Short mmCIF file of C-alpha atoms in Angstrom, two decimals:
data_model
loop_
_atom_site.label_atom_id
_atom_site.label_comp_id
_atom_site.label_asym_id
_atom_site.label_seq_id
_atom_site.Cartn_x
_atom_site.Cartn_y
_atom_site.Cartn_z
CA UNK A 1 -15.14 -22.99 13.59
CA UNK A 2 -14.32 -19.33 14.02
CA UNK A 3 -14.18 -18.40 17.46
CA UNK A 4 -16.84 -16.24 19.49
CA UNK A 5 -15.54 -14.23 22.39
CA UNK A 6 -17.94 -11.37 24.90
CA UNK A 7 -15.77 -8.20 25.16
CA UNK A 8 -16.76 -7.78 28.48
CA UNK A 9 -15.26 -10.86 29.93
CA UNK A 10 -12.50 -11.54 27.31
CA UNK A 11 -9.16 -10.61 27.92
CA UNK A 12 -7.47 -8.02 26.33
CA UNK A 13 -4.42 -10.37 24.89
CA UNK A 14 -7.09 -12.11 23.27
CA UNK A 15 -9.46 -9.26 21.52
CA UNK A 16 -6.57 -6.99 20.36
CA UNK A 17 -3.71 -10.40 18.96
CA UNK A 18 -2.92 -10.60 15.72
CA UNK A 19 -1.78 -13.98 13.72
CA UNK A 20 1.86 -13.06 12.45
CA UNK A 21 4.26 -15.24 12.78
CA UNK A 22 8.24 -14.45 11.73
CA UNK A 23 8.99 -15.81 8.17
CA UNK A 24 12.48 -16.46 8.71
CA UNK A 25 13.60 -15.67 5.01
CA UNK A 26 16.39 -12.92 6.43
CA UNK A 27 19.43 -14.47 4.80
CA UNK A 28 18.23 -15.79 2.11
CA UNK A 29 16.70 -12.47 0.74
CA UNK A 30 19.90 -11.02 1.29
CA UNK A 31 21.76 -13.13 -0.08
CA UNK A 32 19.61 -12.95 -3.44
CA UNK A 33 19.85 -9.06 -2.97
CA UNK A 34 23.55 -9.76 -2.72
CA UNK A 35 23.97 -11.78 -5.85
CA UNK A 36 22.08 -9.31 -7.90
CA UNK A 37 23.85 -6.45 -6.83
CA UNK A 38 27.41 -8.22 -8.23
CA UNK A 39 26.11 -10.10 -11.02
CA UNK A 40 23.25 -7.96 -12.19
CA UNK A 41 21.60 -9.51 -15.11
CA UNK A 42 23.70 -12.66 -15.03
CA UNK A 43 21.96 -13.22 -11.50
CA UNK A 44 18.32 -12.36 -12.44
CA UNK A 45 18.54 -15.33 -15.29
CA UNK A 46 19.70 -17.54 -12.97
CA UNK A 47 16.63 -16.87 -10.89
CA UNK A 48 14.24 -16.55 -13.90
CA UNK A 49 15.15 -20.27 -14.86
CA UNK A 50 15.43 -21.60 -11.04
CA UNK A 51 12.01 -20.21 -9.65
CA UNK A 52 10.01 -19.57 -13.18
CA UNK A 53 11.43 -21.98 -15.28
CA UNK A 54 12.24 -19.31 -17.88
CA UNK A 55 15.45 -19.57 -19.96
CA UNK A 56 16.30 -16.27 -21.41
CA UNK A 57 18.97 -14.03 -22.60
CA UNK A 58 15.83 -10.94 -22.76
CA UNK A 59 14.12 -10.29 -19.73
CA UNK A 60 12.14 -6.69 -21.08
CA UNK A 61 8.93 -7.62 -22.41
CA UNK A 62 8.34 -6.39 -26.17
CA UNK A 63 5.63 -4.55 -27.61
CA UNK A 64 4.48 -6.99 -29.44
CA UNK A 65 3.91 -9.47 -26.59
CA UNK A 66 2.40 -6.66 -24.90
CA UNK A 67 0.03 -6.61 -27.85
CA UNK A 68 -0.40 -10.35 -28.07
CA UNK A 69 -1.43 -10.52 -24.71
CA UNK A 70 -3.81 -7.67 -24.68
CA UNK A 71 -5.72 -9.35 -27.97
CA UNK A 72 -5.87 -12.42 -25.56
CA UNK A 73 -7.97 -11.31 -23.15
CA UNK A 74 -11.72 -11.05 -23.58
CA UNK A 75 -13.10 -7.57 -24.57
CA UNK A 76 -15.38 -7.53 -21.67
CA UNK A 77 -12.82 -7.55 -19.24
CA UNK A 78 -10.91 -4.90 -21.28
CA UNK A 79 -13.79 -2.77 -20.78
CA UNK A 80 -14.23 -3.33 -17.14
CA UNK A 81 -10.54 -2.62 -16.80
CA UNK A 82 -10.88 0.49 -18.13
CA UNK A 83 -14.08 1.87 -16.13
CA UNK A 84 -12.14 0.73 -13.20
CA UNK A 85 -9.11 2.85 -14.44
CA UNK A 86 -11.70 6.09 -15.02
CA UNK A 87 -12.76 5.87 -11.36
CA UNK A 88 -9.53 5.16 -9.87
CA UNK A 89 -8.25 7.96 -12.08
CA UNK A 90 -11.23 10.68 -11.10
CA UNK A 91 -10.78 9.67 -7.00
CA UNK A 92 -7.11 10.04 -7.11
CA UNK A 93 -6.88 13.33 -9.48
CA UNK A 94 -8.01 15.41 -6.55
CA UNK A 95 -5.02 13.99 -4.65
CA UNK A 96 -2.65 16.13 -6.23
CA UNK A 97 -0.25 18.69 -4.47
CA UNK A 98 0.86 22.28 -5.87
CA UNK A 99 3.35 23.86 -5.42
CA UNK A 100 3.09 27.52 -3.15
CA UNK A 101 4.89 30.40 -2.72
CA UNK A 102 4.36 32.69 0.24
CA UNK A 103 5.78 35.97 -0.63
CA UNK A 104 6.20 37.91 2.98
CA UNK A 105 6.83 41.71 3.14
CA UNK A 106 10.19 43.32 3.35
CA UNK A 107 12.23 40.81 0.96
CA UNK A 108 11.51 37.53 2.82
CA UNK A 109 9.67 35.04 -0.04
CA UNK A 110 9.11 30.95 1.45
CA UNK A 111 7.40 27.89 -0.45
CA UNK A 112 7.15 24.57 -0.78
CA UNK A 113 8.55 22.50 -4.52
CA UNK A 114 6.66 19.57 -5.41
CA UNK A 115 8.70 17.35 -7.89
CA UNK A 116 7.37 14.00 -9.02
CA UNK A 117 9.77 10.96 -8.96
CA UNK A 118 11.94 10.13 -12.00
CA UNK A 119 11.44 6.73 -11.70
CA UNK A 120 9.05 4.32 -9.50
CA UNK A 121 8.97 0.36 -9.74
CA UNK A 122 5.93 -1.41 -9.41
CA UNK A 123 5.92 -4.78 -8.46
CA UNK A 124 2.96 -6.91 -9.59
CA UNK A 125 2.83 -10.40 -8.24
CA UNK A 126 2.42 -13.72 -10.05
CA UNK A 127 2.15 -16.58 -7.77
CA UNK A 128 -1.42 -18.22 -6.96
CA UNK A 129 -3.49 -15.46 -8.73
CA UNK A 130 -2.87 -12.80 -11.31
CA UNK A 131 -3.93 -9.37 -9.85
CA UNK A 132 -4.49 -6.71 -12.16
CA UNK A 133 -5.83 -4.05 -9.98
CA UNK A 134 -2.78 -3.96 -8.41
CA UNK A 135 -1.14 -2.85 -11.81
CA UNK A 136 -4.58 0.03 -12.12
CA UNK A 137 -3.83 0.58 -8.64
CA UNK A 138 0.05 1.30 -8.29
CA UNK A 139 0.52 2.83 -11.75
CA UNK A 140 -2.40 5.14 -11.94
CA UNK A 141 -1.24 7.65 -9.25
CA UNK A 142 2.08 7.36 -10.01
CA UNK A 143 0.88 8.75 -13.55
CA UNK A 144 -1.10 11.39 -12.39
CA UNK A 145 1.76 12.50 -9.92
CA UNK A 146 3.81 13.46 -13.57
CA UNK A 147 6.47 10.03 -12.34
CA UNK A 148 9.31 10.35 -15.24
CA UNK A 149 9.30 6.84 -15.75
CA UNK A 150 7.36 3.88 -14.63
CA UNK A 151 9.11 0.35 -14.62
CA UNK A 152 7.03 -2.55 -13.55
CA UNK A 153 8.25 -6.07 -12.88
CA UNK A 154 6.19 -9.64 -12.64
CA UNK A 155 6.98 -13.06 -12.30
CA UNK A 156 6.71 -14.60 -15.57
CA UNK A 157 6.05 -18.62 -15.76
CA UNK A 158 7.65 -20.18 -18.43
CA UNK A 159 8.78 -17.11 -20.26
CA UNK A 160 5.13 -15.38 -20.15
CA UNK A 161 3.27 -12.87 -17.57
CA UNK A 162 0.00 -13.35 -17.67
CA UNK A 163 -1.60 -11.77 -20.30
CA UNK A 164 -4.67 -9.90 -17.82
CA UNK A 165 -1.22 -8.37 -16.08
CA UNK A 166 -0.17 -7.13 -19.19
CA UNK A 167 -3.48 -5.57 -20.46
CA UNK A 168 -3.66 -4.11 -17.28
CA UNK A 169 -0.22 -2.63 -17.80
CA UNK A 170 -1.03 -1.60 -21.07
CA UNK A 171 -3.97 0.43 -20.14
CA UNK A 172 -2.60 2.06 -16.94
CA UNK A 173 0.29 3.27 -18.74
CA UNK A 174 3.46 1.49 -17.28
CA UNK A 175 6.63 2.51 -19.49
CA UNK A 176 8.49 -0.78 -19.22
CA UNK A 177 7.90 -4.26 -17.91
CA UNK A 178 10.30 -6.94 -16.76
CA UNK A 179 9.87 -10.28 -16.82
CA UNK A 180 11.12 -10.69 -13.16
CA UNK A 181 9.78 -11.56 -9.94
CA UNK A 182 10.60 -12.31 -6.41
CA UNK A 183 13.10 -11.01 -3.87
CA UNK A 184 15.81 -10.60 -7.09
CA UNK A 185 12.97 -8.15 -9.43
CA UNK A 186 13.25 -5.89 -6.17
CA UNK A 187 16.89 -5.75 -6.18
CA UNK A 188 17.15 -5.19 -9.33
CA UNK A 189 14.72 -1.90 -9.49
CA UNK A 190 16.94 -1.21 -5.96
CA UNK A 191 20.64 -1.31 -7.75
CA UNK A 192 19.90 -1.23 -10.84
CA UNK A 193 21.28 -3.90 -13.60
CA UNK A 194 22.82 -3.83 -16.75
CA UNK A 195 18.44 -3.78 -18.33
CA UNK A 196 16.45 -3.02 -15.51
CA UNK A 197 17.49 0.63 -14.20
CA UNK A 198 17.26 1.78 -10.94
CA UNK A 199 14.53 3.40 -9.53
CA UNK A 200 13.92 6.07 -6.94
CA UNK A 201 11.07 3.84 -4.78
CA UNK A 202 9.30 0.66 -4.76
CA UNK A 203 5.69 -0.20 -4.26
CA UNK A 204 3.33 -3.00 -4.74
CA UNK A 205 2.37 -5.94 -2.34
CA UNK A 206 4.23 -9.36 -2.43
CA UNK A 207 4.83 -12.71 -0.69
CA UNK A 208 7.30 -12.55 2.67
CA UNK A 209 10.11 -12.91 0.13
CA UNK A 210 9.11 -9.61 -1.56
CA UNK A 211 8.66 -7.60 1.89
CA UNK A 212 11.73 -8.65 3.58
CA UNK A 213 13.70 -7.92 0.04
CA UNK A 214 11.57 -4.51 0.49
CA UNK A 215 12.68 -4.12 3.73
CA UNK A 216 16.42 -4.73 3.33
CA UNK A 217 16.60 -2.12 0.49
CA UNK A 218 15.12 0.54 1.91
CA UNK A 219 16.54 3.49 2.69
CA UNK A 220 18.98 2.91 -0.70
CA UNK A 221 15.23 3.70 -2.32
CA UNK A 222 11.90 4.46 -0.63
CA UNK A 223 8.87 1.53 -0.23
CA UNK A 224 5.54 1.70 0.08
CA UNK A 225 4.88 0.13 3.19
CA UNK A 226 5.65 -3.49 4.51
CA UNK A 227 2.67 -5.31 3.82
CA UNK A 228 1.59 -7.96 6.17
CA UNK A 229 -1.26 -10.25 5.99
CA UNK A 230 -4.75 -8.86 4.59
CA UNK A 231 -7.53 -8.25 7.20
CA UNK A 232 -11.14 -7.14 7.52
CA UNK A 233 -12.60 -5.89 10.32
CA UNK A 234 -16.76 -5.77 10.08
CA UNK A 235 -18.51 -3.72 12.43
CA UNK A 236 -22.23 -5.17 11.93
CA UNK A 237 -25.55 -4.38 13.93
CA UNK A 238 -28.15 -6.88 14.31
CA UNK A 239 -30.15 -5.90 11.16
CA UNK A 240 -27.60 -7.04 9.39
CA UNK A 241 -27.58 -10.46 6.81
CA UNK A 242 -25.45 -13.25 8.29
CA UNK A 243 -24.83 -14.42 4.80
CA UNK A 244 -23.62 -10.96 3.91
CA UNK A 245 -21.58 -10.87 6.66
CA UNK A 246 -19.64 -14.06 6.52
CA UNK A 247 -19.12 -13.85 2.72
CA UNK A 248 -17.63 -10.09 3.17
CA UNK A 249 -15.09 -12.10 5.80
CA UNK A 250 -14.50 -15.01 3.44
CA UNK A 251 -13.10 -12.47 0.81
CA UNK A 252 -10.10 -11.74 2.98
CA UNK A 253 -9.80 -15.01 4.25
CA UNK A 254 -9.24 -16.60 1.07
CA UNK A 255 -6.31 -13.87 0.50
CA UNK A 256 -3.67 -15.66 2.66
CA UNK A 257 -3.46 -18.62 5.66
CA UNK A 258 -2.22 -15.54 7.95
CA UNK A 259 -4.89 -12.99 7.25
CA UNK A 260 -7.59 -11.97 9.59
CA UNK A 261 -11.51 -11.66 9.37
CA UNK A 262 -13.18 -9.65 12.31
CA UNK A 263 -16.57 -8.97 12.76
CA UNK A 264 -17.62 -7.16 16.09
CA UNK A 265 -21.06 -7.08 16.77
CA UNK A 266 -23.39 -5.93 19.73
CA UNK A 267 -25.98 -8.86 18.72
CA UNK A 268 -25.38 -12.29 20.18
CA UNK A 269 -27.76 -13.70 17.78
CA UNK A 270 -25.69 -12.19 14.62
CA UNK A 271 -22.38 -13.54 16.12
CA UNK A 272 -23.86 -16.67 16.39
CA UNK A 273 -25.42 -16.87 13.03
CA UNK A 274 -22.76 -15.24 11.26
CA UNK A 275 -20.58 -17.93 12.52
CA UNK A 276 -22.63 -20.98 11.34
CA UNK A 277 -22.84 -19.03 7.58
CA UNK A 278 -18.99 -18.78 7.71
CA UNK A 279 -18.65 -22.52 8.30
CA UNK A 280 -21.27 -23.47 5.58
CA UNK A 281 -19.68 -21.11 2.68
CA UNK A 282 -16.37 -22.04 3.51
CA UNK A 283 -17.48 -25.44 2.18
CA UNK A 284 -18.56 -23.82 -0.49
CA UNK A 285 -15.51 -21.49 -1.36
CA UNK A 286 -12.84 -23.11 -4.00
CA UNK A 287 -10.13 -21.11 -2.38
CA UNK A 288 -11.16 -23.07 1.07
CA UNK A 289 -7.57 -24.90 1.80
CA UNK A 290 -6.46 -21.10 2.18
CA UNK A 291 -9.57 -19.65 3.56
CA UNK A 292 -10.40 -22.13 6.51
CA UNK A 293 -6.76 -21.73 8.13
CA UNK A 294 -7.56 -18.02 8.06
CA UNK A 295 -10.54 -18.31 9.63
CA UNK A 296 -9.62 -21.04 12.24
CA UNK A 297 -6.06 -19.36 13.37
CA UNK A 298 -7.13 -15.55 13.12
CA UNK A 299 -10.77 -15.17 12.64
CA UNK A 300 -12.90 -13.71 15.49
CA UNK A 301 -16.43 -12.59 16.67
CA UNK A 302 -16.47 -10.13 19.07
CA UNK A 303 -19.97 -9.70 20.93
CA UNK A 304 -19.29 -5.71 22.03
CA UNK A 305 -22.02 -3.36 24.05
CA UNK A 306 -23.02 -1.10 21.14
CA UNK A 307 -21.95 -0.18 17.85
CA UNK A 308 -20.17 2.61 19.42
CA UNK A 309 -18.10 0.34 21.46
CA UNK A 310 -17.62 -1.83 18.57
CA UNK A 311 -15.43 1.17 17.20
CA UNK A 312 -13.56 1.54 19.78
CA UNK A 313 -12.73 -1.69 19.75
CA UNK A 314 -12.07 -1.62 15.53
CA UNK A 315 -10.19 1.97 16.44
CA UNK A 316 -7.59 -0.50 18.82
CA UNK A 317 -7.20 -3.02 16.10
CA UNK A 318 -6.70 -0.35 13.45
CA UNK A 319 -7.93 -3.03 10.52
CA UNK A 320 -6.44 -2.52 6.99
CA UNK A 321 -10.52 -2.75 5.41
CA UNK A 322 -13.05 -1.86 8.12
CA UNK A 323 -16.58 -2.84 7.11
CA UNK A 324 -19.29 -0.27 8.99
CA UNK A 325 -21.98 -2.08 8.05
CA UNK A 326 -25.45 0.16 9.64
CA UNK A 327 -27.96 2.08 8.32
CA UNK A 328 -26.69 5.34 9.07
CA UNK A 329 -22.92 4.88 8.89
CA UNK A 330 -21.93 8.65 8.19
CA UNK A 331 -23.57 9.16 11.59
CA UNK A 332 -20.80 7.25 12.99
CA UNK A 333 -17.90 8.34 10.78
CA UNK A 334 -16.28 10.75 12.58
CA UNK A 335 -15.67 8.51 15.83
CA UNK A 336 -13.48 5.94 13.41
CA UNK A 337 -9.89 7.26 13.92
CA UNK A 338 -7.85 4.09 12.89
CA UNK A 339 -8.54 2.12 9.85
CA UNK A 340 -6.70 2.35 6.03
CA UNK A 341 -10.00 1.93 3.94
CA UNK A 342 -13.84 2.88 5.67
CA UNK A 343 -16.74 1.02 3.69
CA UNK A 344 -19.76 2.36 4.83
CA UNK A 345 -22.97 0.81 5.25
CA UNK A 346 -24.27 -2.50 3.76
CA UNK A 347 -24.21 -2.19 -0.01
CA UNK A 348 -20.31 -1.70 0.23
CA UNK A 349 -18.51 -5.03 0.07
CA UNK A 350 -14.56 -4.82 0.53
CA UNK A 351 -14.32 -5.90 -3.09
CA UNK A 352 -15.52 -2.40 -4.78
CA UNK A 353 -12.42 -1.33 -3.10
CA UNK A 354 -9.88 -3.43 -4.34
CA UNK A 355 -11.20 -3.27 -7.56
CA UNK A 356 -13.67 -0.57 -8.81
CA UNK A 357 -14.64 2.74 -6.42
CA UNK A 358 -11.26 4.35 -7.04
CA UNK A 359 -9.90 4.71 -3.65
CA UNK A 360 -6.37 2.67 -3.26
CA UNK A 361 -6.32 -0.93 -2.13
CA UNK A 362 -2.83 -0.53 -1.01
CA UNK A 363 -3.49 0.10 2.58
CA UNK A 364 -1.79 -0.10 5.67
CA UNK A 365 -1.92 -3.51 7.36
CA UNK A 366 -0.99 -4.99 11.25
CA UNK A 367 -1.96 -2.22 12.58
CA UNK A 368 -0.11 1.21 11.06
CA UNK A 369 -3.33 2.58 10.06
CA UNK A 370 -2.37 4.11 13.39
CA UNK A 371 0.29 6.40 11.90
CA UNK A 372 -0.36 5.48 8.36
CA UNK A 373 -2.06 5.60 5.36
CA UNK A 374 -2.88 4.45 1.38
CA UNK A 375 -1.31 4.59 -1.10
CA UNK A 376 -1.29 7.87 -2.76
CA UNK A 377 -0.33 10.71 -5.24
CA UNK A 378 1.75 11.95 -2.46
CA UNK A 379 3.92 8.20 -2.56
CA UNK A 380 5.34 9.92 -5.99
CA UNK A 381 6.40 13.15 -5.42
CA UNK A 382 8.22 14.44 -3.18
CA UNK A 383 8.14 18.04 -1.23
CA UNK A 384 10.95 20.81 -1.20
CA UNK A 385 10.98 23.78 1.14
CA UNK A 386 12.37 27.20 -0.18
CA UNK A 387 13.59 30.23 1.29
CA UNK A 388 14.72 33.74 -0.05
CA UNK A 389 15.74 36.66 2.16
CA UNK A 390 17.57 39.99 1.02
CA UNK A 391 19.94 41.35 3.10
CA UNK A 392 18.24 44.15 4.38
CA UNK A 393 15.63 41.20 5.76
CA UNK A 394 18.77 38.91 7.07
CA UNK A 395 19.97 42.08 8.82
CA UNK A 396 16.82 42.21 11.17
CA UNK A 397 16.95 38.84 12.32
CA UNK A 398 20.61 38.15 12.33
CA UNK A 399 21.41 38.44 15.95
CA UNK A 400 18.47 36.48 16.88
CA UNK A 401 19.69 33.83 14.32
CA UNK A 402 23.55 34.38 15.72
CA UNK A 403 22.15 33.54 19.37
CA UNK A 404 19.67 30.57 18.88
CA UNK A 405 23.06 29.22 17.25
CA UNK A 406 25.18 29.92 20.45
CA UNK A 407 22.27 28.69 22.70
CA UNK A 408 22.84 25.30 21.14
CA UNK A 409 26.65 25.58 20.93
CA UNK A 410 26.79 26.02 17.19
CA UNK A 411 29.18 29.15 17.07
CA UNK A 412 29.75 27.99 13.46
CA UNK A 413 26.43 28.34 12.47
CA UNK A 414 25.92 31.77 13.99
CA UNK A 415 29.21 33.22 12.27
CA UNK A 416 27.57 32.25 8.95
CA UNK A 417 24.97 35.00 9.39
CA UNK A 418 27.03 37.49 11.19
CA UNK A 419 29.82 37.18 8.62
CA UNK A 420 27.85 39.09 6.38
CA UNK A 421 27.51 42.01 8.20
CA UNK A 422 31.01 41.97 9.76
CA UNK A 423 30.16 41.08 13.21
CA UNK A 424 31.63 37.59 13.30
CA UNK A 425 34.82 38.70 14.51
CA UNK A 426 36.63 36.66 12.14
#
């Protein structure tokens, strides 16, 4: 049974923990990381036939078995793939940066560059479910930032991806696909092999192997994020549906054992319900072996004063999805500061986010919706300053230049501006 705790008398240990735990896969991601960074390709086959059971000499994936797989999956879902792609295209369009160029009087001109990557790798994951929108998700931005090339790798069991994963590919636009997954696919878009080429940064969700693997290479490319565990935090009045409520938690909980399912409430008698609906569907749920762990280790009611306490108290935990489920919930936008993804009112589920509104799914998780945010155009280009200054304008501000330098003790950085007008005394 989920538990049920009263703000007022709860401690804060107990509101505010969270249910990570250490995953303790350290050395042997780095060793993988290791082994593909010596052995390249000759490593990745190894791992293709010891965790997927996939003997091959050809690890790219062809166009034909991209088409193959794309004439495999039902038209229907085709065409829902591609109205999600339209809205996750239309939301993210008006993401995009320009370039500007401030051109100041007397011969000083400044601006910023904005240069899209050459190459991103998107990992797409391929254990316990296939997850398409994380290919429409990942790829589509990365498009519309103008990213050179887009390589995306993906488990593949016995010598296949899943055909939905490859549709999805297809219609995003991904470039090329590897049939590679795991801790060794992200050392391999990392270093680079003698097929898969290196890439300039590496997003998409993945097991613990996957994030520490992410981890460990960063800073050779740039990541994403490290995700951890999915959560949902519900802030729910007492109008609300119990049913509605405890199915909207369910849909994280069946995500992963570790993730989290919140709902703060200022009505005893929806805590209370909400919790008896959350036993009975989990009954219900065919994902339930995940689900009820979730809900038993890391699930929570919170019973909080008002809705604007509730907030407050959502604004601490800083939830990757954050449910405001009232009748007015605009009226209470501007007091959420902390949360990746904001679904307002009750006819927004979590699930028209992670699959059809158009805003990114890949959000910030354990609490860096503090300091961070989605995914995002932005994740795919990056920013250069520029600056242009005759010499008549470096002449008027070369003394002050020369002596911030000496202030700091830099009396090699001041010389490089007084050189040029003879007043170095070098």
């Amino acid at each position: 049974m989920i538990k049920i705790m009263d703000y007022s008398n709860t401690s804060s240990d107990e509101i505010f923990a969270r249910g990570m735990s250490a995953t303790g896969v350290e050395v042997t991601v780095a060793g993988i990381i290791a082994d593909v960074r010596e052995n390249k390709d000759k490593a990745l086959f190894k791992y293709c036939e010891k965790f997927d059971g996939t003997v091959t000499d050809n690890l790219e994936v062809t166009d034909e078995e991209i088409e193959e797989a794309f004439a495999s999956v039902d038209a229907h879902f085709i065409e829902v793939i591609k109205k999600a792609k339209a809205n996750i295209y239309d939301y993210h369009k008006h993401q995009v940066r320009n370039s500007f160029v401030i051109a100041e009087k007397d011969g000083v001109v400044l601006g910023q560059k904005v240069t899209p990557l050459q190459r991103a790798g998107i990992y797409v994951p391929g254990g316990t479910a296939a997850y398409p929108s994380t290919v429409l998700m990942n790829i589509i931005p990365a498009k519309i930032a103008g990213v050179g090339e887009i390589v995306m790798t993906s488990p593949a069991k016995n010598g296949k991806i899943n055909p939905v994963i490859l549709a999805a590919a297809k219609i995003a636009g991904a470039d090329r696909i590897f049939k590679v997954g795991g801790a060794q696919a992200v050392a391999a878009l990392a270093y680079g092999t003698e097929t898969i080429p290196k890439v300039d940064k590496i997003v998409g969700p993945g097991n613990a192997f996957v994030a520490e693997a992410k981890k460990q290479v960063f800073g050779l490319v740039d990541i994403d994020m490290i995700a951890g565990p999915s959560e949902i935090l519900v802030i729910a009045d007492g109008t609300c549906n119990p049913k509605v409520v405890a199915a909207d938690m369910l849909s994280q909980a069946e995500h992963d054992k570790l993730a989290s399912a919140v709902l703060v409430t200022n009505s005893k008698d929806l805590a209370e319900k909400t919790a008896a609906e959350i036993d009975r569907q989990l009954s219900l749920l065919p994902r339930e072996e995940i689900a009820r762990p979730s809900i038993e280790n890391n699930g929570k009611i919170i019973i909080a004063d008002s809705i604007e306490q509730a907030i407050e108290i959502a604004n601490e935990i800083a939830p990757e999805h954050l449910e405001l489920c009232v009748d007015n919930p605009f009226d209470y936008l501007d007091r959420v500061k902390n949360a990746g993804s904001i679904f307002l009112g009750k006819n927004c589920p979590e699930a028209l986010g992670d699959y059809f509104a158009g805003p990114n799914h890949t959000l910030p998780t354990s609490g860096t919706a503090k300091f961070s945010s989605p995914l995002s155009v932005d994740d795919f280009v990056k920013k250069s300053a520029f600056t242009y200054y005759t010499g008549e304008a470096l002449s008027k501000v070369c003394d002050d230049i020369a002596y911030f330098a000496e202030k700091e003790g830099l009396s090699g950085h001041a010389r490089s501006a007084l050189v040029r007008f003879d007043k170095a005394g070098i």
